[in-house]
PDB file of C-alpha atoms in Angstrom:
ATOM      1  CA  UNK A 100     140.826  80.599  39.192  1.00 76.00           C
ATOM      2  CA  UNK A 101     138.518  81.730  36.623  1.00 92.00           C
ATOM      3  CA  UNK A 102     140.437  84.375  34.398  1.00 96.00           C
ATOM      4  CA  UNK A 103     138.590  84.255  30.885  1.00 98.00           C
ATOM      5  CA  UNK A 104     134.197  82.911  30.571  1.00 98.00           C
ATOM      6  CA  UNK A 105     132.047  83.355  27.817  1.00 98.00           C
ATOM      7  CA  UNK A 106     128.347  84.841  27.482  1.00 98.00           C
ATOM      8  CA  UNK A 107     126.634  84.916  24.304  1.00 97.00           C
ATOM      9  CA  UNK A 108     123.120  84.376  25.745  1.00 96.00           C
ATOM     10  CA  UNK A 109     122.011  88.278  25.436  1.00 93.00           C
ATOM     11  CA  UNK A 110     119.100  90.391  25.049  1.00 93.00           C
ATOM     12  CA  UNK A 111     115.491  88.268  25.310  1.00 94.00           C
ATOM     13  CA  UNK A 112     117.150  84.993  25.864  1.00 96.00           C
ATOM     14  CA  UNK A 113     119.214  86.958  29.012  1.00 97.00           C
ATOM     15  CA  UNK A 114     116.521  88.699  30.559  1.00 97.00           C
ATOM     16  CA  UNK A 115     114.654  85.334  29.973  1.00 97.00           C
ATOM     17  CA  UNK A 116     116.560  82.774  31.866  1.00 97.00           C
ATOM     18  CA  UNK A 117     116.496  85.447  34.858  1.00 98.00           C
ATOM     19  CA  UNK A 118     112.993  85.712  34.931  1.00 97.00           C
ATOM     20  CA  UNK A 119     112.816  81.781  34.861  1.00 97.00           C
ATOM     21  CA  UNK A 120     114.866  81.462  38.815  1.00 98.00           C
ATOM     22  CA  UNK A 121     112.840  80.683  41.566  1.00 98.00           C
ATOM     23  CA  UNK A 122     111.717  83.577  43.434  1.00 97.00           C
ATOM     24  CA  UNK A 123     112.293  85.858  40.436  1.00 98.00           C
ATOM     25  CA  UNK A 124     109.255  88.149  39.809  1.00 97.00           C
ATOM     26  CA  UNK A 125     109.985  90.699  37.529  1.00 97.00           C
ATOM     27  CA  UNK A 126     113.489  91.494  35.613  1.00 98.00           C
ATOM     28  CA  UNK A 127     114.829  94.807  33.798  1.00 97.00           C
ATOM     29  CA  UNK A 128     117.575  95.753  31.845  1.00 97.00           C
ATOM     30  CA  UNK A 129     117.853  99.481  32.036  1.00 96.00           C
ATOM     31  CA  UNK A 130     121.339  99.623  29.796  1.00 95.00           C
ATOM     32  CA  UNK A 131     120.543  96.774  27.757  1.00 94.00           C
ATOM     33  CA  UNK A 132     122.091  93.664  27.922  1.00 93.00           C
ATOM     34  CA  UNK A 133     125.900  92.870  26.293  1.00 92.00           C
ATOM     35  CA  UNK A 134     126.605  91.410  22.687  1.00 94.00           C
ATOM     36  CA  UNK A 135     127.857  87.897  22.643  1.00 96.00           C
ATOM     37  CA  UNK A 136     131.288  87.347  23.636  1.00 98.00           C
ATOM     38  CA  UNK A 137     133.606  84.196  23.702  1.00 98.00           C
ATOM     39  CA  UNK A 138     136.505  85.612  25.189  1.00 99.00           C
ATOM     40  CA  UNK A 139     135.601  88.438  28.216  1.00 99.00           C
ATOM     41  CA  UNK A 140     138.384  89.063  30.212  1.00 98.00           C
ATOM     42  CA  UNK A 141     139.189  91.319  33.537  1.00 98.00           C
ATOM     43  CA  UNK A 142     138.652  94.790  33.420  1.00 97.00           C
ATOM     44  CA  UNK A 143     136.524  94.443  31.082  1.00 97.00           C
ATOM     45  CA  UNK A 144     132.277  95.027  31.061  1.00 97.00           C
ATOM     46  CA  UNK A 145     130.345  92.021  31.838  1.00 98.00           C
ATOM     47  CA  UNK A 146     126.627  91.886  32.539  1.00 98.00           C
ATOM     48  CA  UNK A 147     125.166  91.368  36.741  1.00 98.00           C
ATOM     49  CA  UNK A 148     122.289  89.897  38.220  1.00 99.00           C
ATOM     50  CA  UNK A 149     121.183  92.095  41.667  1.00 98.00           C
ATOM     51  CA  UNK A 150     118.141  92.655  43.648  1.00 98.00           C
ATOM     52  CA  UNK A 151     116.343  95.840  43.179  1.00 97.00           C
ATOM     53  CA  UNK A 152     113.176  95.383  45.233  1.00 95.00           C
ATOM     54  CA  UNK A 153     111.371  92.535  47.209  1.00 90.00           C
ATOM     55  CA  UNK A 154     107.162  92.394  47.060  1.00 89.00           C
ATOM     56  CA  UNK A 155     105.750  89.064  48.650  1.00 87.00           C
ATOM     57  CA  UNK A 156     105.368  87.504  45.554  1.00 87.00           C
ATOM     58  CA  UNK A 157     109.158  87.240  44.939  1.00 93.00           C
ATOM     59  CA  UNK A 158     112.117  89.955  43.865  1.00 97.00           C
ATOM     60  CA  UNK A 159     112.662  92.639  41.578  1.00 98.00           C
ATOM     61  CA  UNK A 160     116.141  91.905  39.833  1.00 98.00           C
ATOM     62  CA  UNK A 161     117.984  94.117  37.372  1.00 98.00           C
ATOM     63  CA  UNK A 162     120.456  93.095  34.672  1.00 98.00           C
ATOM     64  CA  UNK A 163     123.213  95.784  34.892  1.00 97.00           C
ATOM     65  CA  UNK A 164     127.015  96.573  33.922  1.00 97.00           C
ATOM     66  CA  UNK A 165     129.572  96.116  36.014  1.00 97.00           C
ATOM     67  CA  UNK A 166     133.778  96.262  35.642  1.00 97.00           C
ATOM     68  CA  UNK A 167     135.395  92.888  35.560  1.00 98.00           C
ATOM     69  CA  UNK A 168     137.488  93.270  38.777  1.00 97.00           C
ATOM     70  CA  UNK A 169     136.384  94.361  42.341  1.00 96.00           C
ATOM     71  CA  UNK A 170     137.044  97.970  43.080  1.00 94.00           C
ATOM     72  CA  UNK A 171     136.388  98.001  47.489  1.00 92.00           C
ATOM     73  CA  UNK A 172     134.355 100.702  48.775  1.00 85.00           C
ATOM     74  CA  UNK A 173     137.745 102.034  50.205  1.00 85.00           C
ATOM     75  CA  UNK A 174     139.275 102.420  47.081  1.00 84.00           C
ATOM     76  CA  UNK A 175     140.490 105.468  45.922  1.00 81.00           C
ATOM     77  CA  UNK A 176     141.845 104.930  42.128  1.00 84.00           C
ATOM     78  CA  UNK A 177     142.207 101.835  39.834  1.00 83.00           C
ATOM     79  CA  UNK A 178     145.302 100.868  40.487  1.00 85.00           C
ATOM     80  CA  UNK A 179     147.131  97.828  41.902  1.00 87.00           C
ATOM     81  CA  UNK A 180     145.764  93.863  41.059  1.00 90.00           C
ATOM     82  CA  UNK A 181     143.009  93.289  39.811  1.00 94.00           C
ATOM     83  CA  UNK A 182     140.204  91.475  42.225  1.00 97.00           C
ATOM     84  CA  UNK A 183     138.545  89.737  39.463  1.00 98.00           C
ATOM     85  CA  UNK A 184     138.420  86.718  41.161  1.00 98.00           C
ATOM     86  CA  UNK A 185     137.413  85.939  45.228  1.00 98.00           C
ATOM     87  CA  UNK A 186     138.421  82.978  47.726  1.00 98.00           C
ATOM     88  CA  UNK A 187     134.950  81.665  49.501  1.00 98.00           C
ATOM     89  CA  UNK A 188     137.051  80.688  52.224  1.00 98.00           C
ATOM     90  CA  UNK A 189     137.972  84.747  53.013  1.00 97.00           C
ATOM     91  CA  UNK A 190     135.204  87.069  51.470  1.00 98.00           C
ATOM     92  CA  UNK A 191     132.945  87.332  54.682  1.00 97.00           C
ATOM     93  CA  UNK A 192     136.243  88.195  56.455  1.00 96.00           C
ATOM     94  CA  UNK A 193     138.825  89.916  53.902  1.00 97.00           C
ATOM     95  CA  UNK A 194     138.914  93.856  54.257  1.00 95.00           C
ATOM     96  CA  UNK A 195     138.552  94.081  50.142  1.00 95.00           C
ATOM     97  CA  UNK A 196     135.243  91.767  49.999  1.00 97.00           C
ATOM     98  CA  UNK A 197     133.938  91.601  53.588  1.00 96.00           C
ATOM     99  CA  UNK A 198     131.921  94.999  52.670  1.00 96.00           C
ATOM    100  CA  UNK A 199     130.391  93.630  49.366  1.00 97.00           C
ATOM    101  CA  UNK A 200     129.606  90.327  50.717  1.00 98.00           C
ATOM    102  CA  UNK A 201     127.649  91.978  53.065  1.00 97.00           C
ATOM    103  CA  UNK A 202     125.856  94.668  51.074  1.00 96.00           C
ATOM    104  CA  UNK A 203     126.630  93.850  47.432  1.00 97.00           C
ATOM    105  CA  UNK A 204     125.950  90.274  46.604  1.00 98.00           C
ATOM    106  CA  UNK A 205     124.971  89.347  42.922  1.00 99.00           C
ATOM    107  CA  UNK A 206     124.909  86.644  40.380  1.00 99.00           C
ATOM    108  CA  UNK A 207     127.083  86.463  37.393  1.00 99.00           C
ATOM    109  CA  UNK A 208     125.846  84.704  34.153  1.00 99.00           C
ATOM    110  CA  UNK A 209     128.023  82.928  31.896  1.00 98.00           C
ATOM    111  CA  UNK A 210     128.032  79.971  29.583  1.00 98.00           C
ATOM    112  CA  UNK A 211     131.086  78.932  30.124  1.00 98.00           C
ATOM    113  CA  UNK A 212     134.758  79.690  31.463  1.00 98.00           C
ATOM    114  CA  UNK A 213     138.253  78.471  29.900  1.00 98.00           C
ATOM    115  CA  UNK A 214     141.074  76.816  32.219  1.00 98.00           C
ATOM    116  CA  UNK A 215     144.461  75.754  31.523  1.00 97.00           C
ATOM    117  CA  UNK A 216     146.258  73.196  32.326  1.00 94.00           C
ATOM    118  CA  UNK A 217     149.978  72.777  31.299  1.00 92.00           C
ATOM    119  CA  UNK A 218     149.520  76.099  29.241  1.00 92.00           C
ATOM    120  CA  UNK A 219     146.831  74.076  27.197  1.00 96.00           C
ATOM    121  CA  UNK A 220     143.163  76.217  27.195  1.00 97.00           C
ATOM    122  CA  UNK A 221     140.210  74.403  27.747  1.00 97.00           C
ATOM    123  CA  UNK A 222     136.555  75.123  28.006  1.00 97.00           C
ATOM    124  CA  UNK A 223     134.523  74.133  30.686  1.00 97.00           C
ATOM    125  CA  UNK A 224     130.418  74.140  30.009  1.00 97.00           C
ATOM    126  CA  UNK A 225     127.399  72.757  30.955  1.00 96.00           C
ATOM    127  CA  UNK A 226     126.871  69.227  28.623  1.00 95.00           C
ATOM    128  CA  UNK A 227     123.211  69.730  27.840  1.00 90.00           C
ATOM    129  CA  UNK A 228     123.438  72.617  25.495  1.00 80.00           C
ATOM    130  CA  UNK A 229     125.132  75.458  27.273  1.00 73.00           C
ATOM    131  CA  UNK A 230     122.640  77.064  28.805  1.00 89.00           C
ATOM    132  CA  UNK A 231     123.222  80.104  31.078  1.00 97.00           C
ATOM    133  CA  UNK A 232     125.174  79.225  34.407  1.00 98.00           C
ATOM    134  CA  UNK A 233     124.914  81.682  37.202  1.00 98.00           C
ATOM    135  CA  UNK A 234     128.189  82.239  39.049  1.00 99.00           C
ATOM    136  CA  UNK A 235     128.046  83.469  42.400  1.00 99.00           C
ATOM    137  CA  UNK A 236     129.681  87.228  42.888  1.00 99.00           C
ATOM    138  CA  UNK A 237     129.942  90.332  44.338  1.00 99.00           C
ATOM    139  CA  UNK A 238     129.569  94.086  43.350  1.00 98.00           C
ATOM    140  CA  UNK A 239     131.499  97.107  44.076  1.00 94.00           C
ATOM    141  CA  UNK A 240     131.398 100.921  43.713  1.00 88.00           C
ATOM    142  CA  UNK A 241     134.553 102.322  44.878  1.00 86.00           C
ATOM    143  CA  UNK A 242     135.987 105.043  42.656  1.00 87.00           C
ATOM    144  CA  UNK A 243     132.611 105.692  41.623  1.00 89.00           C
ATOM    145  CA  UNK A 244     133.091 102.526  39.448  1.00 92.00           C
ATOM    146  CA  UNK A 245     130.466  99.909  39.760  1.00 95.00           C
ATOM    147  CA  UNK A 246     132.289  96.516  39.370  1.00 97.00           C
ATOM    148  CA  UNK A 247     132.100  92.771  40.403  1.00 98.00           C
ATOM    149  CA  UNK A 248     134.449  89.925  40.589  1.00 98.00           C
ATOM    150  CA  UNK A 249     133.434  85.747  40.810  1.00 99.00           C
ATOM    151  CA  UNK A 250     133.481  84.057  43.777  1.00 99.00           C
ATOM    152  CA  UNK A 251     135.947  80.692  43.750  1.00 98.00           C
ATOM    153  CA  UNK A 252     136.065  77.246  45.482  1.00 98.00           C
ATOM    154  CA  UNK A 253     137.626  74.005  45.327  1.00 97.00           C
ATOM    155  CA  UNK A 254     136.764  72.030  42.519  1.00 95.00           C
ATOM    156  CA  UNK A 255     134.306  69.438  42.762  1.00 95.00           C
ATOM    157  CA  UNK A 256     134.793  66.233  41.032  1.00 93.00           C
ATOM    158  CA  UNK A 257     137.512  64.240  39.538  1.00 92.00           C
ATOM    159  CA  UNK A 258     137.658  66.429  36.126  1.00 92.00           C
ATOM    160  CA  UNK A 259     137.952  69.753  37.516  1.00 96.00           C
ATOM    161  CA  UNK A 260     140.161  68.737  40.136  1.00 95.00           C
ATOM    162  CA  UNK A 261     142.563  67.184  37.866  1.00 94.00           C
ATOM    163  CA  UNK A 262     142.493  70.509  35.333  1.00 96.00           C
ATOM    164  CA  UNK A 263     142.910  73.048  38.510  1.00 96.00           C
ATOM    165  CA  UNK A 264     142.658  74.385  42.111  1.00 96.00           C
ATOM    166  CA  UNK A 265     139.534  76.732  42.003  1.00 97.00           C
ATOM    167  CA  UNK A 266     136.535  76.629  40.145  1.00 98.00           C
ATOM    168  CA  UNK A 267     133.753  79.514  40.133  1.00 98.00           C
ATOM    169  CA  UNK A 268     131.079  78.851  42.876  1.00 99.00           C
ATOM    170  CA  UNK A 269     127.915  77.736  40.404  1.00 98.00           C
ATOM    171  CA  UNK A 270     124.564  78.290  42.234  1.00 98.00           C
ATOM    172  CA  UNK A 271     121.800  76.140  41.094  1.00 97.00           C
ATOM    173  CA  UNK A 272     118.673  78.270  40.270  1.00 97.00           C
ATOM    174  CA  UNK A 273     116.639  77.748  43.545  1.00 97.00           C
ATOM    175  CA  UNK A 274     120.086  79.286  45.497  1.00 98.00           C
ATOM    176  CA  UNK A 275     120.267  82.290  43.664  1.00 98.00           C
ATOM    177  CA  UNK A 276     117.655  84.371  45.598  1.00 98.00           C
ATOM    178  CA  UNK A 277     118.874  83.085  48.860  1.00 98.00           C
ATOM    179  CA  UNK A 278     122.623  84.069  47.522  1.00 98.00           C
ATOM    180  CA  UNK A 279     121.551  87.980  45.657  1.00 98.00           C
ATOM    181  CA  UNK A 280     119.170  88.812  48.868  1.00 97.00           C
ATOM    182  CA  UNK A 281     119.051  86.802  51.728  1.00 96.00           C
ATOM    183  CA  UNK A 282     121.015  87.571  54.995  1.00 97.00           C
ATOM    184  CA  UNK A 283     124.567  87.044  55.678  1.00 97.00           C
ATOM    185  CA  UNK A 284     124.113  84.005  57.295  1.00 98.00           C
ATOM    186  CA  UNK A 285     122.178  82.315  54.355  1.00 98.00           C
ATOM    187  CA  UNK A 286     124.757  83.636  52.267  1.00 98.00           C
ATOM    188  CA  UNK A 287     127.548  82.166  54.341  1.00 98.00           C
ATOM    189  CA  UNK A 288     125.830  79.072  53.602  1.00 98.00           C
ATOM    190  CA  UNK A 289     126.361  79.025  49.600  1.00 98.00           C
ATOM    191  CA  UNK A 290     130.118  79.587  50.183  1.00 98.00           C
ATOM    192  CA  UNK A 291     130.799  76.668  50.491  1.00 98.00           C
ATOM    193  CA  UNK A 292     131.573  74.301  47.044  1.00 98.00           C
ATOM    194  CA  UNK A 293     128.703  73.695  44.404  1.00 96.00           C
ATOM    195  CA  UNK A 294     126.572  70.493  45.158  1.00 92.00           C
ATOM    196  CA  UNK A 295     128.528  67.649  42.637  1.00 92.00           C
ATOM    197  CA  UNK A 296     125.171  66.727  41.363  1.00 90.00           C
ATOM    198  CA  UNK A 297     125.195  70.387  39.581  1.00 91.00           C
ATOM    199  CA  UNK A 298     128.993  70.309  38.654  1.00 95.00           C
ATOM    200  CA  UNK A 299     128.219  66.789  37.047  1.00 94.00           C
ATOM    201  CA  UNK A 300     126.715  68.024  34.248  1.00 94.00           C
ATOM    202  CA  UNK A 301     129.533  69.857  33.458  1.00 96.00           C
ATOM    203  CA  UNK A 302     132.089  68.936  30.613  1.00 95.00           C
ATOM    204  CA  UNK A 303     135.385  70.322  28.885  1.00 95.00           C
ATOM    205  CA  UNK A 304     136.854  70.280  26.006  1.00 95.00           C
ATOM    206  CA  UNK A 305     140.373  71.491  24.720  1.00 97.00           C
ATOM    207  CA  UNK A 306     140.379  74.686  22.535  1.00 98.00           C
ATOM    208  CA  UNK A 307     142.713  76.951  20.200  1.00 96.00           C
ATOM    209  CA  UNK A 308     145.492  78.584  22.430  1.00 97.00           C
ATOM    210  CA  UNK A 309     144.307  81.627  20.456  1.00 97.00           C
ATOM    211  CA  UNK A 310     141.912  82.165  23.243  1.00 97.00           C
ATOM    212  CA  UNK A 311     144.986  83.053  25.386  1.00 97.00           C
ATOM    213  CA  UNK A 312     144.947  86.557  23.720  1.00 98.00           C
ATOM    214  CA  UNK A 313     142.300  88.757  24.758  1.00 96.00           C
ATOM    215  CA  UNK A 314     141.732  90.481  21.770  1.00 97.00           C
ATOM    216  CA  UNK A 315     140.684  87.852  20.126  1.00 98.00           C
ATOM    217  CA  UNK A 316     137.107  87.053  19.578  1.00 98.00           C
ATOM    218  CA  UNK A 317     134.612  84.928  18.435  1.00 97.00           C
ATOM    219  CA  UNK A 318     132.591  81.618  18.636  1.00 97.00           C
ATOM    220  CA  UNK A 319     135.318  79.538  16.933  1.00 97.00           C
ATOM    221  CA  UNK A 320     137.299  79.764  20.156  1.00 98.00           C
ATOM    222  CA  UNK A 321     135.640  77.546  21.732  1.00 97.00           C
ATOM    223  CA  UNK A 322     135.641  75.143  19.148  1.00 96.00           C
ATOM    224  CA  UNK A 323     137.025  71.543  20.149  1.00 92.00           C
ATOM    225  CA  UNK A 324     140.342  70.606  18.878  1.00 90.00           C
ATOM    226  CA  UNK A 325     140.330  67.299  20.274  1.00 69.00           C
ATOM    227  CA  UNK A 326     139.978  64.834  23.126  1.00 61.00           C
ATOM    228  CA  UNK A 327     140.675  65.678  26.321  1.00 57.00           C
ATOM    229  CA  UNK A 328     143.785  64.429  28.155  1.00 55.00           C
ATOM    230  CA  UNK A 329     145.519  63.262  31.008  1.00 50.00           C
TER     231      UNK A 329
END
C-alpha cells in the first residue's frame, strides 16, 4: 500500500526531469506545477504525467492536477472509499480501473513514499540523492473530477518485503512512454513488479510518527531518527 509520498521536486526541476525520459519531446505545465510537500495524502492534489500528442520524434506530455483517489468514469458523486491506491494483478480487469487502464494511463512523480511497519513510519527513497521516481498510475474523470490513484505490486527485495505487502509499481525512465501511451498489451506488460535492479537502489529510513497526521508538513518529516530495524 502506498498511503502517504512526498514531492518537493517542483517547477523547472519538475518539468525538467520529464523532459529528460526517453521518448519525451516536449513537456507543459498549463496550471503550474505543485509546491513542495513531505506529507501528500489521499484526496488531496498531486501533480500527473500524461500524453497529450505523439509527432515521430517522440510525445507531447503535460504536467497536470489530478485528485488523490480514483473517481471511475461511472461515478456519480464522491462518496464511498477512496481508490487511491490499485492492485496490478486486477486493473485491466476490475470494473473501477479496467476503463482508465485502458484510456487513462499516466505517470506519477514522487520522491519518496512512507510505510509502516508495527505502527512505526518509515521513508522509502531512492539512495543516490532522491531524485524524482515515476510511479506508474491511472487517471480518472468521473464526477467531472479529474483524479488518479498509484498502481501497487508485490515488493521486490528482501527490505521491502520485510516492511510490507505492496509497494508502488516504479517504472524506470525508458518504460514510461511505453506505460503513458503505448497499447494495452504493452501496458499489460509493466504490470507486473519493478525490475530489482531499479528497486535496489532504493533505501529507508525510520521517521517521526508525526508524519502519521496529515496536517502536518514539512521537510523535517522525513528526517532519520535512527537505524532501521528488524
Amino acid at each position: 500500500m502506498c498511503g502517504r509520498f512526498v514531492l518537493f521536486t517542483t517547477s523547472e526541476a519538475l518539468t525538467g526531469a520529464a523532459t529528460a525520459l526517453p521518448g519525451v519531446r516536449s513537456v507543459s505545465a498549463p496550471e503550474g506545477t505543485p509546491p513542495p510537500r513531505h506529507n501528500i495524502a489521499p484526496t488531496q492534489i498531486i501533480p500527473v504525467l500524461r500524453p497529450v500528442g505523439r509527432v515521430p520524434e517522440g510525445i507531447d506530455v503535460e504536467i497536470s492536477p489530478a485528485r488523490w483517489g480514483l473517481l471511475p468514469s461511472w461515478k456519480r458523486d464522491a462518496g464511498g472509499p477512496v481508490l487511491f491506491n490499485a492492485r496490478a494483478e486486477t486493473v485491466p480487469d476490475k470494473p473501477s480501473f479496467r476503463d482508465a487502464f485502458a484510456h487513462g494511463r499516466c505517470a506519477i512523480p514522487l520522491n519518496g513514499w512512507y510505510e509502516w511497519r508495527e505502527k512505526r513510519p518509515y521513508y522509502v527513497h531512492p539512495a543516490d540523492g532522491e531524485p524524482v521516481m515515476w510511479i506508474a498510475g491511472l487517471r480518472g474523470t468521473g464526477t467531472d473530477t479529474v483524479s488518479a490513484t498509484i498502481i501497487t505490486t508485490t515488493p521486490v527485495g528482501e527490505q521491502l518485503t520485510r516492511l510490507h505487502d505492496r509497494m508502488p509499481r516504479i517504472l524506470a525512465p525508458d518504460e514510461v512512454e511505453t506505460w503513458i501511451s503505448g497499447d494495452t498489451d504493452q501496458a499489460r506488460e509493466l504490470l507486473r513488479p519493478a525490475p530489482e535492479t531499479l528497486v535496489s537502489g532504493l533505501a529507508l529510513r525510520e521517521v517521526d510518527r508525526a508524519v502519521g497526521n496529515a496536517r502536518n508538513e514539512g521537510p523535517r518529516l522525513i528526517d532519520d531518527i535512527g537505524p532501521v530495524t528488524g
